[in-house]
Amino acid sequence: MDDIPIDFLLADSDDDLQHLQSVSGQVVPNTYKQAMRTAESNLWHDAVDAEIASLEENEVFEYVPIDKLPANTKALPSRWVFAVKPSDDNNTVRYKARLVARGDRQTDVDLANIYAPVVNYTTLRAMLAVAAVNDYELDGMDVTTAFLNGVLENDVYITIPDGFPPQPGCVIRLKRALYGLRESPRIWNKTLHDFLTGYGLRQSTVDECLYYIPGKLWVAVWVDDFIIMCPSRSRTDGFKAALLQRFKAKDLGAVSTFLGLNVRRDRLNRTLNLSASTFIGETLARFNMTNCKGATAPLPYKIDLQPTDPNVPALSKSVYPYRELIGCLSYLSMVLRADIAFAVSYLARFQQHPSVEHWDAAKHVLRYLQTTKDIGITYSAKVPTVDVGSDGVPRQTRRPPTELYAYADASWAEDSVDRSSQTGYVFMYGNAAISWCTRRQLIVAKSSTEAEYISLSAATTTAVTLRRLMAELTSSPPQPVLILEDNQSTIKLARKQGQSSERTKHIETRHHFIKQHVTKGTVLLDYVPTAFQAADCLTKSVDKVKTIQFRQIILGC
């Protein structure tokens, strides 16, 4: 993606020359004047000229006399944003400049009409799993200066920025959606939607940023980045040609990276691996843990942290950046690493007033990532073999790679502070997880059956959505979703119709949602022994052996 992030909180003043350091080690200025005072001023000047040329080529603006401004209209300030990025061959760097409007100063925008969606990570993982199982083509595209393709519906004016040819007594009227404007993402999304639907693709009923022609073509959109899945190389190339004809874009070929994730395929064996070793390495370095000793589990077994006494002084945020660390770990657990999801959910409870003990526990997750930083999710078409022990009991419960199924579990009264329970579930396709969840239950369950029932109800809600998504991705009718549960009483309760017993009649009505879908056949329930309940690691901290066992099931490696 060519978007350059902007931090509007940066000062506009050039009195104090401040610099930001990019990942590549190059000095990055905050303003145009700073850029022109650096040793690389000629490179920054060329970057500015290239951006101005791009704006002119796309007919983004025109000069108008300042006295022609409509009544009660002020020109928004604008600014330059600079960045140093790796070149396409990753051996050199390129200097980027982007002109942005100060959208934070806009006061006349309908805030209800600026939302622009991006593809959901669950959709993305499901799409990659389907591609791996079926050996589909998987290509990437990147639209250059995407926002400039959108036409503004209302007049917007900005001041003439530094670096532009002098135009005394004039301001700039924008004709197209410039970066920084609040409405720009929405306008671009609508422009792209019109193109994709005009090409013949349908918009998914599950994810607004998934478009498809049943059985022939699927396109996932993240702002200006695309993943294109297709059984046919010729059809893939035909769609890319149409996209290149409509927008200025880069053909990235077979997907190797997307949104910071590394994508590796072995098409001969029909496997696809997602990893985030670079992000994990940067996170370790960010918190001075690059050379830390590794750990074999995200948290110590049976860890029991307590809230900090409110009378204890708060830790220094500069010395103990607890929230910052939890934010990094939350992103990783949401996108890729389901094996640390419970640990992150648990530690996030203490963000308001963390202690040194909480900080040490958070660093323990980093130590686990140090040990497992090259591990990701591996989707495959391999049909699992059932390993049966000497007692005749199966040692694993994996299903065929083309089947969507789930594990659902709960830890009853696990929290020693308020005795709340923890919900955990994970949905599998292509021998690995495509969706997972861990969350503290909002009510105190009176029994393990009730806690498991609440978790099963939450998993059913997700199952209803995922079966529709998988039907769109596989071009097949929605199939029943098997949910594996390790509590026999819960399964009986979910299958039972009519009046609940004295022990369960207090359970809130919304949790009985599952009964309807069991009756309709949307969801199937089956028992799985606790020893093989993969969602167990999403409800509490487990020991080293179970960490490895469940990680291999959930991550597929």
Coordinates of C-alpha atoms in Angstrom, one line a residue:
M1 CA 0.0 0.0 0.0
D2 CA 1.3 3.5 -0.8
D3 CA -0.6 5.3 1.9
I4 CA 1.6 7.3 4.1
P5 CA 0.3 7.6 7.7
I6 CA -0.1 11.1 9.0
D7 CA 0.0 12.3 12.6
F8 CA -1.9 15.5 13.0
L9 CA -0.6 15.9 16.5
L10 CA 2.8 16.9 15.2
A11 CA 3.6 20.6 15.6
D12 CA 3.5 22.8 12.6
S13 CA 6.4 25.0 13.8
D14 CA 9.8 24.8 12.2
D15 CA 11.5 26.7 15.0
D16 CA 12.8 23.5 16.5
L17 CA 14.1 21.1 13.9
Q18 CA 12.8 17.6 15.0
H19 CA 13.3 14.4 13.0
L20 CA 11.6 11.1 13.0
Q21 CA 13.6 7.9 12.5
S22 CA 12.1 5.4 10.0
V23 CA 12.6 1.7 10.2
S24 CA 15.3 1.9 7.5
G25 CA 17.4 4.3 9.6
Q26 CA 16.9 7.2 7.3
V27 CA 16.1 10.6 8.7
V28 CA 12.5 11.6 8.0
P29 CA 11.5 15.3 8.3
N30 CA 8.1 16.5 9.6
T31 CA 7.7 19.5 7.3
Y32 CA 8.7 20.8 3.9
K33 CA 11.1 23.4 5.4
Q34 CA 12.8 20.7 7.4
A35 CA 13.1 18.5 4.3
M36 CA 14.8 21.3 2.4
R37 CA 17.4 21.7 5.2
T38 CA 18.5 18.1 5.4
A39 CA 21.4 16.5 3.6
E40 CA 18.9 14.6 1.4
S41 CA 17.1 17.8 0.3
N42 CA 17.6 17.1 -3.4
L43 CA 15.9 13.7 -2.9
W44 CA 13.0 15.2 -1.0
H45 CA 12.7 17.9 -3.6
D46 CA 12.4 15.3 -6.3
A47 CA 9.8 13.4 -4.2
V48 CA 7.7 16.6 -3.9
D49 CA 7.9 17.3 -7.6
A50 CA 6.8 13.8 -8.4
E51 CA 3.8 14.2 -6.1
I52 CA 2.8 17.5 -7.7
A53 CA 3.1 16.0 -11.1
S54 CA 0.9 13.1 -10.0
L55 CA -1.7 15.6 -8.7
E56 CA -1.6 17.5 -12.0
E57 CA -1.9 14.3 -14.1
N58 CA -5.0 13.3 -12.1
E59 CA -6.5 16.8 -12.4
V60 CA -6.9 17.0 -8.6
F61 CA -6.9 20.7 -8.2
E62 CA -7.2 24.2 -9.7
Y63 CA -6.2 27.6 -8.6
V64 CA -8.9 30.1 -7.8
P65 CA -8.6 33.7 -6.5
I66 CA -9.0 34.0 -2.8
D67 CA -11.8 36.6 -3.2
K68 CA -13.9 34.0 -5.1
L69 CA -14.2 31.8 -2.0
P70 CA -17.9 31.3 -1.1
A71 CA -19.2 33.2 1.9
N72 CA -18.3 31.7 5.3
T73 CA -15.8 29.3 3.7
K74 CA -12.2 29.1 4.8
A75 CA -9.4 27.3 3.0
L76 CA -8.1 24.3 5.0
P77 CA -4.4 24.2 5.8
S78 CA -2.4 21.5 4.1
R79 CA 1.0 19.9 4.8
W80 CA 3.5 17.5 3.4
V81 CA 4.1 14.0 4.8
F82 CA 7.4 12.4 4.1
A83 CA 8.5 8.8 4.4
V84 CA 11.4 6.5 3.4
K85 CA 10.2 3.2 2.0
P86 CA 12.0 0.1 0.7
S87 CA 12.2 -0.1 -3.0
D88 CA 10.5 -2.9 -4.9
D89 CA 13.7 -5.0 -4.8
N90 CA 14.2 -4.3 -1.1
N91 CA 17.8 -3.5 -1.7
T92 CA 17.5 0.3 -1.8
V93 CA 15.1 2.9 -0.4
R94 CA 12.8 5.4 -2.1
Y95 CA 11.8 8.8 -0.8
K96 CA 8.1 9.5 -0.8
A97 CA 6.2 12.8 -0.3
R98 CA 2.5 13.1 -0.1
L99 CA 0.4 16.3 0.0
V100 CA -2.5 16.0 2.6
A101 CA -5.2 18.3 3.6
R102 CA -5.7 19.0 7.3
G103 CA -9.0 17.1 7.5
D104 CA -8.9 17.5 11.3
R105 CA -9.9 21.1 10.7
Q106 CA -13.0 20.3 8.7
T107 CA -16.2 21.3 10.5
D108 CA -18.8 20.9 7.7
V109 CA -18.5 17.1 7.1
D110 CA -21.4 14.7 7.8
L111 CA -19.6 12.4 10.2
A112 CA -22.2 9.7 9.6
N113 CA -21.1 9.5 5.9
I114 CA -17.4 9.1 6.1
Y115 CA -17.1 5.4 7.0
A116 CA -15.1 3.3 4.6
P117 CA -14.8 -0.5 5.2
V118 CA -11.8 -2.8 4.8
V119 CA -11.8 -6.5 4.4
N120 CA -12.1 -8.4 7.7
Y121 CA -9.1 -10.5 8.7
T122 CA -11.4 -13.6 9.1
T123 CA -12.5 -13.2 5.5
L124 CA -8.8 -12.8 4.4
R125 CA -7.7 -16.0 6.3
A126 CA -10.7 -17.9 5.0
M127 CA -9.9 -16.8 1.4
L128 CA -6.3 -17.9 1.7
A129 CA -7.3 -21.2 3.2
V130 CA -9.7 -21.9 0.3
A131 CA -6.9 -20.9 -2.2
A132 CA -4.5 -23.4 -0.5
V133 CA -7.0 -26.3 -0.4
N134 CA -8.1 -25.8 -4.1
D135 CA -4.7 -24.6 -5.5
Y136 CA -6.2 -21.4 -6.8
E137 CA -4.3 -18.5 -8.3
L138 CA -3.6 -15.8 -5.7
D139 CA -2.3 -12.5 -7.0
G140 CA -1.9 -9.0 -5.6
M141 CA -2.6 -5.5 -6.9
D142 CA -1.9 -2.1 -5.5
V143 CA -3.7 1.0 -6.8
T144 CA -1.4 4.0 -6.8
T145 CA -2.7 7.3 -5.2
A146 CA -6.1 5.6 -5.0
F147 CA -7.9 8.4 -3.3
L148 CA -7.2 10.7 -6.2
N149 CA -9.6 8.7 -8.3
G150 CA -12.6 9.8 -6.3
V151 CA -14.5 13.0 -7.3
L152 CA -15.5 15.3 -4.5
E153 CA -19.2 16.0 -4.2
N154 CA -18.7 19.4 -2.5
D155 CA -16.2 22.2 -3.0
V156 CA -13.2 22.0 -0.7
Y157 CA -10.4 24.6 -0.6
I158 CA -6.9 24.3 0.8
T159 CA -4.1 26.8 1.1
I160 CA -1.2 26.6 -1.4
P161 CA 1.4 24.4 0.2
D162 CA 5.2 25.0 0.2
G163 CA 6.9 23.6 -2.8
F164 CA 4.1 24.7 -5.3
P165 CA 4.8 27.4 -7.8
P166 CA 3.8 30.8 -6.3
Q167 CA 0.3 31.9 -7.0
P168 CA -0.2 35.2 -5.2
G169 CA -3.8 35.9 -4.0
C170 CA -5.0 32.4 -4.8
V171 CA -6.0 29.2 -3.0
I172 CA -6.5 25.7 -4.3
R173 CA -10.0 24.2 -5.1
L174 CA -9.9 20.4 -4.9
K175 CA -11.8 18.5 -7.6
R176 CA -10.8 15.1 -6.4
A177 CA -10.5 13.4 -3.0
L178 CA -7.1 14.4 -1.6
Y179 CA -5.5 12.4 1.2
G180 CA -6.3 13.7 4.6
L181 CA -9.9 14.8 3.9
R182 CA -12.4 13.0 6.1
E183 CA -14.6 12.0 3.2
S184 CA -11.8 10.7 1.0
P185 CA -11.8 7.1 2.1
R186 CA -15.6 6.8 1.6
I187 CA -15.4 8.4 -1.9
W188 CA -12.7 6.1 -3.0
N189 CA -14.6 3.1 -1.7
K190 CA -17.7 4.1 -3.6
T191 CA -15.6 4.6 -6.8
L192 CA -14.0 1.2 -6.4
H193 CA -17.4 -0.4 -5.6
D194 CA -18.9 1.0 -8.8
F195 CA -16.0 -0.4 -10.9
L196 CA -16.1 -3.9 -9.3
T197 CA -19.9 -4.3 -9.6
G198 CA -19.7 -2.9 -13.1
Y199 CA -17.2 -5.6 -14.0
G200 CA -19.8 -8.2 -12.9
L201 CA -18.7 -9.0 -9.3
R202 CA -21.2 -9.3 -6.5
Q203 CA -20.6 -7.7 -3.1
S204 CA -20.5 -10.3 -0.3
T205 CA -23.5 -10.3 2.1
V206 CA -21.0 -11.1 4.9
D207 CA -18.1 -8.7 4.2
E208 CA -18.5 -5.4 2.3
C209 CA -14.9 -5.7 1.0
L210 CA -15.2 -9.1 -0.6
Y211 CA -16.5 -9.2 -4.2
Y212 CA -17.0 -12.3 -6.3
I213 CA -18.3 -14.1 -9.4
P214 CA -19.5 -17.5 -8.0
G215 CA -16.9 -20.2 -8.8
K216 CA -14.9 -17.9 -11.0
L217 CA -13.3 -14.9 -9.3
W218 CA -12.9 -13.4 -5.8
V219 CA -11.4 -10.0 -4.9
A220 CA -10.7 -8.9 -1.3
V221 CA -10.0 -5.2 -0.8
W222 CA -8.1 -3.3 1.9
V223 CA -8.3 0.3 0.9
D224 CA -6.1 0.2 -2.2
D225 CA -4.6 -3.2 -1.8
F226 CA -6.2 -6.2 -3.5
I227 CA -6.0 -10.0 -3.2
I228 CA -7.4 -11.8 -6.3
M229 CA -8.3 -15.4 -6.1
C230 CA -9.2 -17.4 -9.2
P231 CA -9.1 -21.0 -10.5
S232 CA -8.0 -19.7 -13.9
R233 CA -4.8 -17.8 -14.8
S234 CA -6.4 -16.3 -17.9
R235 CA -9.4 -15.0 -16.0
T236 CA -7.0 -13.5 -13.3
D237 CA -5.0 -11.7 -16.0
G238 CA -8.2 -10.5 -17.6
F239 CA -9.4 -8.9 -14.4
K240 CA -6.0 -7.3 -13.7
A241 CA -6.0 -5.9 -17.2
A242 CA -9.4 -4.3 -16.6
L243 CA -8.2 -2.9 -13.3
L244 CA -5.1 -1.4 -14.9
Q245 CA -7.1 0.1 -17.6
R246 CA -9.4 1.9 -15.1
F247 CA -6.8 2.9 -12.4
K248 CA -3.1 3.5 -12.2
A249 CA -2.0 0.4 -10.3
K250 CA 0.9 -2.0 -9.7
D251 CA 0.7 -5.7 -10.6
L252 CA 2.4 -7.4 -7.7
G253 CA 2.1 -10.9 -9.2
A254 CA 1.7 -13.9 -6.9
V255 CA 1.0 -12.8 -3.3
S256 CA 4.1 -12.9 -1.1
T257 CA 3.2 -10.2 1.5
F258 CA -0.1 -8.6 2.5
L259 CA -0.7 -6.1 5.3
G260 CA 2.6 -6.9 6.9
L261 CA 2.1 -10.7 6.8
N262 CA 4.4 -13.0 4.9
V263 CA 2.7 -15.4 2.5
R264 CA 4.6 -18.5 1.4
R265 CA 3.0 -21.2 -0.8
D266 CA 4.0 -24.7 -1.8
R267 CA 1.6 -25.3 -4.6
L268 CA 2.9 -28.8 -5.2
N269 CA 1.9 -29.9 -1.7
R270 CA -1.0 -27.4 -1.6
T271 CA 0.1 -25.5 1.5
L272 CA 0.0 -21.8 2.4
N273 CA 1.9 -20.3 5.3
L274 CA 1.2 -17.0 7.0
S275 CA 3.8 -15.5 9.3
A276 CA 4.7 -12.3 11.0
S277 CA 8.3 -12.8 12.0
T278 CA 9.3 -9.3 10.9
F279 CA 6.6 -7.7 13.0
I280 CA 7.5 -9.9 16.0
G281 CA 11.2 -9.0 15.6
E282 CA 10.3 -5.3 15.5
T283 CA 8.1 -5.6 18.6
L284 CA 10.9 -7.4 20.5
A285 CA 13.3 -4.6 19.6
R286 CA 10.8 -1.9 20.5
F287 CA 10.6 -3.2 24.0
N288 CA 14.3 -4.1 24.4
M289 CA 13.6 -7.9 24.3
T290 CA 15.6 -8.8 21.2
N291 CA 18.0 -11.0 23.1
C292 CA 15.6 -12.2 25.8
K293 CA 15.5 -15.8 27.0
G294 CA 12.7 -17.7 25.4
A295 CA 9.6 -19.2 27.0
T296 CA 7.6 -22.3 26.1
A297 CA 4.1 -21.0 26.9
P298 CA 2.5 -17.5 26.6
L299 CA 1.9 -17.3 30.3
P300 CA 3.1 -19.4 33.3
Y301 CA 0.8 -22.3 34.1
K302 CA -2.1 -21.4 36.4
I303 CA -1.1 -17.8 36.6
D304 CA -3.3 -15.7 38.9
L305 CA -2.8 -12.0 38.7
Q306 CA -4.5 -9.5 41.0
P307 CA -5.6 -5.9 40.3
T308 CA -3.2 -3.3 41.6
D309 CA -4.1 -1.6 44.9
P310 CA -5.6 1.8 43.9
N311 CA -3.4 3.5 46.6
V312 CA -0.2 2.3 44.9
P313 CA 1.3 5.0 42.7
A314 CA 1.0 4.4 39.0
L315 CA 4.0 3.1 37.1
S316 CA 5.8 5.5 34.8
K317 CA 4.5 5.0 31.3
S318 CA 7.9 5.8 29.8
V319 CA 9.6 3.1 31.8
Y320 CA 6.7 0.6 31.7
P321 CA 4.8 1.2 28.5
Y322 CA 2.2 -1.5 29.4
R323 CA -0.6 -0.2 27.2
E324 CA 1.6 0.1 24.2
L325 CA 2.8 -3.4 24.6
I326 CA -0.7 -4.8 25.0
G327 CA -1.7 -2.9 21.9
C328 CA 1.1 -4.6 19.9
L329 CA 0.2 -8.0 21.2
S330 CA -3.5 -7.5 20.6
Y331 CA -2.9 -6.8 16.9
L332 CA -0.8 -10.0 16.6
S333 CA -3.3 -12.1 18.5
M334 CA -6.2 -10.8 16.4
V335 CA -4.5 -11.2 13.0
L336 CA -2.4 -14.3 13.3
R337 CA -1.4 -15.8 16.6
A338 CA -4.5 -17.4 18.2
D339 CA -2.1 -19.2 20.6
I340 CA -1.5 -15.9 22.5
A341 CA -5.1 -14.7 22.4
F342 CA -6.0 -15.7 25.9
A343 CA -2.8 -14.3 27.4
V344 CA -3.5 -10.9 25.7
S345 CA -7.1 -10.9 26.7
Y346 CA -6.2 -11.6 30.3
L347 CA -3.4 -9.0 30.6
A348 CA -5.6 -6.4 28.9
R349 CA -7.8 -6.4 32.1
F350 CA -5.0 -4.6 34.0
Q351 CA -4.3 -1.7 31.6
Q352 CA -5.9 0.9 33.8
H353 CA -3.4 0.5 36.7
P354 CA -0.7 -2.1 35.8
S355 CA 1.9 -3.3 38.3
V356 CA 5.4 -4.6 37.9
E357 CA 4.0 -8.1 38.2
H358 CA 1.6 -7.4 35.3
W359 CA 4.5 -5.9 33.2
D360 CA 6.6 -9.0 33.9
A361 CA 3.7 -11.2 32.7
A362 CA 3.4 -9.2 29.5
K363 CA 7.1 -9.6 28.9
H364 CA 6.6 -13.3 29.4
V365 CA 4.4 -13.3 26.2
L366 CA 7.3 -11.6 24.4
R367 CA 9.6 -14.3 25.6
Y368 CA 7.2 -16.9 24.2
L369 CA 7.2 -15.0 20.9
Q370 CA 11.0 -15.0 20.9
T371 CA 10.8 -18.8 20.9
T372 CA 8.1 -19.0 18.3
K373 CA 8.5 -15.9 16.1
D374 CA 8.8 -18.0 12.9
I375 CA 5.6 -19.9 13.6
G376 CA 2.4 -18.8 11.8
I377 CA -0.7 -20.4 10.4
T378 CA -0.3 -23.1 7.7
Y379 CA -3.3 -24.0 5.6
S380 CA -3.2 -27.3 3.6
A381 CA -5.2 -29.7 1.6
K382 CA -3.8 -32.7 3.4
V383 CA -6.4 -35.2 4.7
P384 CA -5.5 -35.8 8.4
T385 CA -4.8 -39.4 9.4
V386 CA -6.4 -40.6 12.6
D387 CA -3.8 -41.6 15.2
V388 CA -5.4 -44.3 17.4
G389 CA -3.8 -45.2 20.6
S390 CA -3.4 -48.7 22.1
D391 CA -6.7 -48.2 24.0
G392 CA -8.5 -47.6 20.7
V393 CA -9.1 -43.9 21.4
P394 CA -8.3 -41.4 18.6
R395 CA -5.4 -39.1 19.5
Q396 CA -6.7 -36.2 17.4
T397 CA -10.0 -34.8 16.2
R398 CA -9.1 -33.0 13.0
R399 CA -11.7 -33.1 10.2
P400 CA -11.3 -33.1 6.4
P401 CA -9.7 -29.8 5.1
T402 CA -12.8 -28.8 3.1
E403 CA -15.0 -28.9 6.2
L404 CA -15.8 -25.9 8.4
Y405 CA -15.9 -26.9 12.0
A406 CA -15.2 -25.5 15.4
Y407 CA -14.1 -26.2 19.0
A408 CA -15.9 -24.4 21.8
D409 CA -14.9 -24.3 25.4
A410 CA -15.2 -22.4 28.6
S411 CA -13.3 -22.2 31.9
W412 CA -15.8 -22.0 34.7
A413 CA -15.2 -19.4 37.5
E414 CA -11.5 -19.2 36.4
D415 CA -11.1 -15.6 37.5
S416 CA -10.3 -15.5 41.2
V417 CA -11.3 -11.8 41.4
D418 CA -14.9 -11.9 40.4
R419 CA -15.4 -15.6 39.6
S420 CA -16.3 -14.9 36.0
S421 CA -15.8 -17.5 33.3
Q422 CA -13.9 -17.3 30.0
T423 CA -15.4 -18.1 26.6
G424 CA -13.1 -19.5 23.9
Y425 CA -13.8 -20.9 20.5
V426 CA -12.0 -21.5 17.2
F427 CA -13.2 -22.2 13.7
M428 CA -11.1 -24.4 11.4
Y429 CA -10.8 -24.8 7.6
G430 CA -7.9 -26.2 5.6
N431 CA -6.4 -27.8 8.8
A432 CA -5.9 -24.5 10.6
A433 CA -7.8 -21.7 12.2
I434 CA -9.7 -19.0 10.2
S435 CA -11.5 -17.4 13.2
W436 CA -11.1 -17.4 16.9
C437 CA -12.4 -15.6 20.0
T438 CA -11.6 -15.4 23.7
R439 CA -13.5 -13.2 26.0
R440 CA -14.6 -12.9 29.6
Q441 CA -18.2 -13.7 30.2
L442 CA -20.3 -10.8 31.4
I443 CA -22.3 -12.8 33.9
V444 CA -21.2 -15.2 36.6
A445 CA -22.2 -18.7 35.6
K446 CA -23.6 -20.9 38.4
S447 CA -22.3 -24.1 36.9
S448 CA -19.8 -25.4 34.4
T449 CA -22.7 -26.4 32.2
E450 CA -23.9 -22.8 32.1
A451 CA -20.5 -21.4 31.3
E452 CA -20.0 -23.9 28.5
Y453 CA -23.6 -23.2 27.2
I454 CA -22.8 -19.4 27.0
S455 CA -19.6 -20.2 25.1
L456 CA -21.5 -22.6 22.8
S457 CA -24.1 -19.9 22.1
A458 CA -21.4 -17.4 21.2
A459 CA -19.7 -19.9 18.8
T460 CA -23.1 -20.6 17.2
T461 CA -23.5 -16.9 16.4
T462 CA -20.2 -16.9 14.6
A463 CA -21.0 -20.2 12.9
V464 CA -24.1 -18.7 11.3
T465 CA -22.0 -16.0 9.7
L466 CA -19.1 -18.2 8.7
R467 CA -21.2 -20.8 6.9
R468 CA -22.5 -18.0 4.7
L469 CA -19.0 -16.7 4.1
M470 CA -17.7 -20.2 3.2
A471 CA -20.6 -20.7 0.8
E472 CA -19.6 -17.6 -1.1
L473 CA -15.9 -18.6 -1.1
T474 CA -16.5 -22.2 -2.2
S475 CA -19.6 -21.6 -4.4
S476 CA -21.5 -24.3 -2.6
P477 CA -24.7 -24.4 -0.6
P478 CA -24.3 -23.5 3.1
Q479 CA -23.3 -26.6 5.0
P480 CA -24.1 -27.4 8.7
V481 CA -21.2 -26.5 11.0
L482 CA -20.0 -29.0 13.5
I483 CA -19.1 -27.6 16.9
L484 CA -17.0 -29.9 19.2
E485 CA -17.8 -29.5 22.9
D486 CA -16.3 -31.3 25.9
N487 CA -19.3 -31.0 28.3
Q488 CA -22.0 -33.6 27.8
S489 CA -24.5 -31.7 29.9
T490 CA -24.2 -28.7 27.7
I491 CA -24.8 -30.7 24.6
K492 CA -27.9 -32.2 26.1
L493 CA -29.2 -28.8 27.1
A494 CA -28.6 -27.4 23.6
R495 CA -30.5 -30.3 22.1
K496 CA -33.3 -30.2 24.5
Q497 CA -36.5 -28.3 23.4
G498 CA -39.1 -26.7 25.6
Q499 CA -39.0 -25.8 29.3
S500 CA -35.6 -25.7 30.9
S501 CA -35.0 -27.4 34.2
E502 CA -34.8 -25.7 37.6
R503 CA -31.0 -25.6 37.3
T504 CA -31.0 -23.8 33.9
K505 CA -34.2 -21.7 33.7
H506 CA -32.3 -18.6 34.9
I507 CA -30.1 -18.6 31.8
E508 CA -30.8 -15.5 29.7
T509 CA -33.0 -16.0 26.7
R510 CA -30.3 -14.7 24.3
H511 CA -28.1 -17.7 25.0
H512 CA -30.9 -20.1 23.9
F513 CA -30.2 -18.9 20.4
I514 CA -28.3 -22.1 19.9
K515 CA -31.4 -24.3 20.3
Q516 CA -33.0 -22.8 17.2
H517 CA -30.0 -23.5 15.0
V518 CA -29.5 -27.0 16.4
T519 CA -33.2 -27.7 15.5
K520 CA -32.8 -26.2 12.0
G521 CA -29.6 -28.2 11.4
T522 CA -27.5 -25.1 10.9
V523 CA -25.2 -26.3 13.7
L524 CA -24.3 -29.9 14.7
L525 CA -23.0 -30.7 18.1
D526 CA -20.6 -33.5 19.0
Y527 CA -18.6 -34.5 22.0
V528 CA -14.8 -34.2 22.1
P529 CA -12.7 -35.4 25.0
T530 CA -11.2 -32.6 27.1
A531 CA -7.7 -33.8 26.3
F532 CA -8.4 -33.0 22.6
Q533 CA -10.4 -29.8 23.2
A534 CA -8.2 -27.3 21.2
A535 CA -10.1 -24.3 22.4
D536 CA -8.9 -25.0 26.0
C537 CA -5.9 -22.8 25.4
L538 CA -8.3 -19.9 24.6
T539 CA -9.9 -20.1 28.0
K540 CA -6.9 -20.2 30.4
S541 CA -3.2 -20.6 30.7
V542 CA -2.1 -24.2 30.0
D543 CA 1.2 -26.0 30.5
K544 CA 4.0 -26.5 27.9
V545 CA 2.7 -29.9 26.6
K546 CA -0.9 -28.6 26.0
T547 CA 0.5 -25.4 24.5
I548 CA 2.4 -27.3 21.9
Q549 CA -0.5 -29.8 21.3
F550 CA -3.2 -27.2 20.8
R551 CA -0.9 -24.8 18.9
Q552 CA -0.2 -27.6 16.3
I553 CA -4.0 -28.1 15.9
I554 CA -5.0 -24.5 15.7
L555 CA -2.1 -23.1 13.7
G556 CA -1.8 -26.2 11.5
C557 CA 2.0 -26.5 12.1

